[in-house]
PDB file of C-alpha atoms in Angstrom:
ATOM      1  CA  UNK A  24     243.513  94.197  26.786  1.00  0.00           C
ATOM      2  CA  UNK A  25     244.093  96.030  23.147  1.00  0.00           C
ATOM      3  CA  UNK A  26     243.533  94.550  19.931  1.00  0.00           C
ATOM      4  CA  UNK A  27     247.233  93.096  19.580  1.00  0.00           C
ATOM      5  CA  UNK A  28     247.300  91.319  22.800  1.00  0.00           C
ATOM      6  CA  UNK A  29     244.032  89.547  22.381  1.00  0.00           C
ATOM      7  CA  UNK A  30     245.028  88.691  18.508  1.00  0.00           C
ATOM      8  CA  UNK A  31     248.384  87.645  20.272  1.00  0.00           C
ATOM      9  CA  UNK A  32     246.790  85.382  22.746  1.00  0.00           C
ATOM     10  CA  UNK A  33     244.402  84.045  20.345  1.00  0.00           C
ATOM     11  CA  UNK A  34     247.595  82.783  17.929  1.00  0.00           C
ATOM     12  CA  UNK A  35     249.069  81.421  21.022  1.00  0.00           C
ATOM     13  CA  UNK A  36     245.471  79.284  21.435  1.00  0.00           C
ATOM     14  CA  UNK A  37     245.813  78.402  17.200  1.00  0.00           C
ATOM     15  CA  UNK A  38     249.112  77.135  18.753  1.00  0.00           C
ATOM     16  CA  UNK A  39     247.765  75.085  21.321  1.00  0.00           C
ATOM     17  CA  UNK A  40     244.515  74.000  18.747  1.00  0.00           C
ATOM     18  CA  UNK A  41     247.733  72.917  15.929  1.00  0.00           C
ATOM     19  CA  UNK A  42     249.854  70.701  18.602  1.00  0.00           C
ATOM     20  CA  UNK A  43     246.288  68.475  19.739  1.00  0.00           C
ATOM     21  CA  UNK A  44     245.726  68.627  15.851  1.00  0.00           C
ATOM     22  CA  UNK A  45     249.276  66.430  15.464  1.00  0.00           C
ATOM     23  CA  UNK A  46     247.281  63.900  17.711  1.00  0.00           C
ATOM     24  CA  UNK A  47     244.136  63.915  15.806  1.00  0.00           C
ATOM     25  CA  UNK A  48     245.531  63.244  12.424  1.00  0.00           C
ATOM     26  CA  UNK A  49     242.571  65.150  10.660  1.00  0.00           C
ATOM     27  CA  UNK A  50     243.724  66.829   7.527  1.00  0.00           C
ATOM     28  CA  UNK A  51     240.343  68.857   7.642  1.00  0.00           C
ATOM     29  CA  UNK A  52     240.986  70.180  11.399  1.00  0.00           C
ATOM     30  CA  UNK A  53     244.735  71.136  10.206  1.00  0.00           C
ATOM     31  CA  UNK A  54     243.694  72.948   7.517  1.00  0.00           C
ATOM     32  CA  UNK A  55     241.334  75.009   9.022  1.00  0.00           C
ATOM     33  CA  UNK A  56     243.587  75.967  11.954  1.00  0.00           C
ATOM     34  CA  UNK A  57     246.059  76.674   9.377  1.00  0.00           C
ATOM     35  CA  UNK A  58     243.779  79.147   7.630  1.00  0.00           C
ATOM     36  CA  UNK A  59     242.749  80.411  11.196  1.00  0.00           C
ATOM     37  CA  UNK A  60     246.526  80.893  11.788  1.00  0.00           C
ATOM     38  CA  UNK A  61     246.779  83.100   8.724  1.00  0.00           C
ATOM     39  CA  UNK A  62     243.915  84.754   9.613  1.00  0.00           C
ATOM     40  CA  UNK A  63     245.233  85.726  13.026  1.00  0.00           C
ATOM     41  CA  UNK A  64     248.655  86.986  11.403  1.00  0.00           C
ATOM     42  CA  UNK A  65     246.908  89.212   9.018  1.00  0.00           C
ATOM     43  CA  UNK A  66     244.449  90.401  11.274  1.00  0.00           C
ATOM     44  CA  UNK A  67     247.872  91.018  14.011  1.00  0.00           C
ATOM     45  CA  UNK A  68     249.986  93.054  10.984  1.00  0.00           C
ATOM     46  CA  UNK A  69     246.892  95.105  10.189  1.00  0.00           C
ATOM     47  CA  UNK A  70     246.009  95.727  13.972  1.00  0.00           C
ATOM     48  CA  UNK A  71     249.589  97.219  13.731  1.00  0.00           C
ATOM     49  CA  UNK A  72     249.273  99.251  11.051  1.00  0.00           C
ATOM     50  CA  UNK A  73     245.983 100.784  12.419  1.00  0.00           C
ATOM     51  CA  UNK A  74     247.599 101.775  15.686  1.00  0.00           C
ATOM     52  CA  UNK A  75     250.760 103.293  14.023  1.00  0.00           C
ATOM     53  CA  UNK A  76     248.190 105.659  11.644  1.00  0.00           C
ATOM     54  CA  UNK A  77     246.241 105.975  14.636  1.00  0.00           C
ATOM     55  CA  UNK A  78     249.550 107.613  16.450  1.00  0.00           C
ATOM     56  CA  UNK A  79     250.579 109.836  13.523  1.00  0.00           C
ATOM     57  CA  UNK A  80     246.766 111.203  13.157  1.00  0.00           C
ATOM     58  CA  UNK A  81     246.742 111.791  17.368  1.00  0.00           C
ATOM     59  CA  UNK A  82     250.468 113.736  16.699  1.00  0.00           C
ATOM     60  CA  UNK A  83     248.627 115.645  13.983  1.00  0.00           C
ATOM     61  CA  UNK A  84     245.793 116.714  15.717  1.00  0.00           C
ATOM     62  CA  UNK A  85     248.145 118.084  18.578  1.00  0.00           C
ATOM     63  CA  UNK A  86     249.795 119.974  16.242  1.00  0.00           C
ATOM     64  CA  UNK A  87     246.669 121.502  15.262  1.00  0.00           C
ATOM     65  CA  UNK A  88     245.431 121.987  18.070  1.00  0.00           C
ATOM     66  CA  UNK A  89     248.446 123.508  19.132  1.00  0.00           C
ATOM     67  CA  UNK A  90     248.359 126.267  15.649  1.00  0.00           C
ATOM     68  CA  UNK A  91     244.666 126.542  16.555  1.00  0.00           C
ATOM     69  CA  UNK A  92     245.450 127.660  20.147  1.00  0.00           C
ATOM     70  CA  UNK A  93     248.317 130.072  19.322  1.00  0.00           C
ATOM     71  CA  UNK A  94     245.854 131.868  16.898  1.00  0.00           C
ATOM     72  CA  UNK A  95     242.995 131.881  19.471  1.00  0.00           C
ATOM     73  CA  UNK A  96     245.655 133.740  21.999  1.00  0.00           C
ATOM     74  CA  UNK A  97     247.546 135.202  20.016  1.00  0.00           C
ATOM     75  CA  UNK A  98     245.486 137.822  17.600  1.00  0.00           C
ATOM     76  CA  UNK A  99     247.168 140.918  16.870  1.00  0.00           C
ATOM     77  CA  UNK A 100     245.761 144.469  16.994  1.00  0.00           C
ATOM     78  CA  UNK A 101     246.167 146.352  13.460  1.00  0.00           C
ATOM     79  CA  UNK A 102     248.148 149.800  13.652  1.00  0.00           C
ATOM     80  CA  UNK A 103     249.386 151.792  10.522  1.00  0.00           C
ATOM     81  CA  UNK A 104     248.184 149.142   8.737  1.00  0.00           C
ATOM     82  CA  UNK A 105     250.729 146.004   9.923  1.00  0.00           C
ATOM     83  CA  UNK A 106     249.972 143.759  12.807  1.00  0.00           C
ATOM     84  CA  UNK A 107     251.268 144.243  16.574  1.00  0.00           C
ATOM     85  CA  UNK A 108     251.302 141.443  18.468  1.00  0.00           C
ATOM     86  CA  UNK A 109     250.641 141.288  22.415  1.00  0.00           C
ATOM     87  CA  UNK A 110     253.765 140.698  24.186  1.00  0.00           C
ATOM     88  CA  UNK A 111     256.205 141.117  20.757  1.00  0.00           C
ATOM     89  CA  UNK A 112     258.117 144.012  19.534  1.00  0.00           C
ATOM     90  CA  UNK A 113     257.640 145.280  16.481  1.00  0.00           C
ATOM     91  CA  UNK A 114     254.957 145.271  13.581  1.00  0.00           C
ATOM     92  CA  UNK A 115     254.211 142.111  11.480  1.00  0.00           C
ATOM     93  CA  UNK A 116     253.202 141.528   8.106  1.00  0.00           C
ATOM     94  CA  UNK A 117     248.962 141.465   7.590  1.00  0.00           C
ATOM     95  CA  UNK A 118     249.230 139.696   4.278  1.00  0.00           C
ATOM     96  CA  UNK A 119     251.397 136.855   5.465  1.00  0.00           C
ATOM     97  CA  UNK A 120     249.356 136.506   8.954  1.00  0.00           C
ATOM     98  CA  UNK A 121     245.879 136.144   7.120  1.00  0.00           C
ATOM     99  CA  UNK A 122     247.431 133.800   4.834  1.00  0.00           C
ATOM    100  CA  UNK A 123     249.685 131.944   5.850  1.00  0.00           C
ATOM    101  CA  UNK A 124     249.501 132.063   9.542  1.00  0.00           C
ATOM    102  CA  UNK A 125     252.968 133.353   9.611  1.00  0.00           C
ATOM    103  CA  UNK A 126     254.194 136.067  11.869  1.00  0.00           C
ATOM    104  CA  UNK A 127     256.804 138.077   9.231  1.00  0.00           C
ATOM    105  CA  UNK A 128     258.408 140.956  11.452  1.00  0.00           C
ATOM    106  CA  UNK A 129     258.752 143.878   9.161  1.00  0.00           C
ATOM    107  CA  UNK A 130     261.757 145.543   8.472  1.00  0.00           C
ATOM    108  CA  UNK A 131     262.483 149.377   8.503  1.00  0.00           C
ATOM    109  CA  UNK A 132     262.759 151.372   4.760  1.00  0.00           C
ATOM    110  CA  UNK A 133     265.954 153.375   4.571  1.00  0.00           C
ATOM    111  CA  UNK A 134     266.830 156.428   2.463  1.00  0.00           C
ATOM    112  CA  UNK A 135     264.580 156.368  -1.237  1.00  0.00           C
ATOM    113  CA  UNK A 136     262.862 153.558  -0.430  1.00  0.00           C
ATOM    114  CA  UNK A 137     261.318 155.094   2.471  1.00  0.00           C
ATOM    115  CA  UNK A 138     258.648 157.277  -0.302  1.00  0.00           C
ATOM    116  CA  UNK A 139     257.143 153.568  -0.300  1.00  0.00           C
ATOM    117  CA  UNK A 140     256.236 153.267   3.003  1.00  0.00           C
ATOM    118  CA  UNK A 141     257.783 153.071   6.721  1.00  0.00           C
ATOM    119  CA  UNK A 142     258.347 148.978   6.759  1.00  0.00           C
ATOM    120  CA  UNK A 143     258.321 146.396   4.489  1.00  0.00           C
ATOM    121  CA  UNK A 144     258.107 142.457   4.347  1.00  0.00           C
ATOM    122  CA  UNK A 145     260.983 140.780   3.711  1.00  0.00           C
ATOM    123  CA  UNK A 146     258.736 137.515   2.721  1.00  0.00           C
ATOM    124  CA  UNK A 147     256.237 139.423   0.607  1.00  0.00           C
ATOM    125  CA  UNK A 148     257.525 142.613  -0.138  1.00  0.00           C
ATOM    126  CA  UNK A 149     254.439 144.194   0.988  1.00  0.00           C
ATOM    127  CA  UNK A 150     255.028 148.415   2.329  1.00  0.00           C
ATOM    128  CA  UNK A 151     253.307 149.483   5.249  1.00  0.00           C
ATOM    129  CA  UNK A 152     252.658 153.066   7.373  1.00  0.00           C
ATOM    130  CA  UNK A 153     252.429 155.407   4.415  1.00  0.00           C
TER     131      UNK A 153
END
């Protein structure tokens, strides 16, 4: 039984405890199984709100998890200077890799630009293979 359904059954008891109170005729009794009532409806709102933060923060840590695995399998090899990755064509970006964990695929310089260096980031604008 989770936290909801045994707040939920215990309201449903407060229920029970409020309809024998109607018999009594004690103001004291009613009051304090109205308090208990509140009690129960806070304590039912905040179990709610614990298990929705609880499902974003599960969600987040599968994300991670997820990023942290991908890195784990997925380091690339350095050559000329830019990244290859197993199983991907082409060279990636170093800079954006270390720092951002972002694999940028480099594009190829053409005609002047080429004095800079073979590739360059299109993110960064980082040169690579002198």
């Amino acid at each position: 039984m989770d936290v909801i359904s045994a707040i939920q059954a215990s309201i449903e008891s407060a229920k029970k405890l409020r309809e024998l109170s109607k018999k009594l005729q004690d103001a004291e009794f009613s009051m304090a199984l109205a308090d208990l009532n509140n009690s129960l409806a806070d304590a039912k709102l905040e179990a709610a709100g614990l298990k929705e933060q609880l499902a974003a923060q599960k969600e987040l840590n599968l994300q991670l998890s997820e990023k942290l695995a991908q890195r784990e399998t997925g380091k690339p090899v350095c050559e000329d200077g830019s990244y290859v990755f197993e199983g991907e064509s082409g060279n990636f970006c170093t800079g954006c890799w270390d720092a951002k964990g972002m694999k940028i695929r480099l594009t190829e310089e053409k005609g002047a630009f080429r004095a800079f260096g073979k590739w360059s980031c299109p993110s960064c604008q980082q040169c690579f293979g002198q």
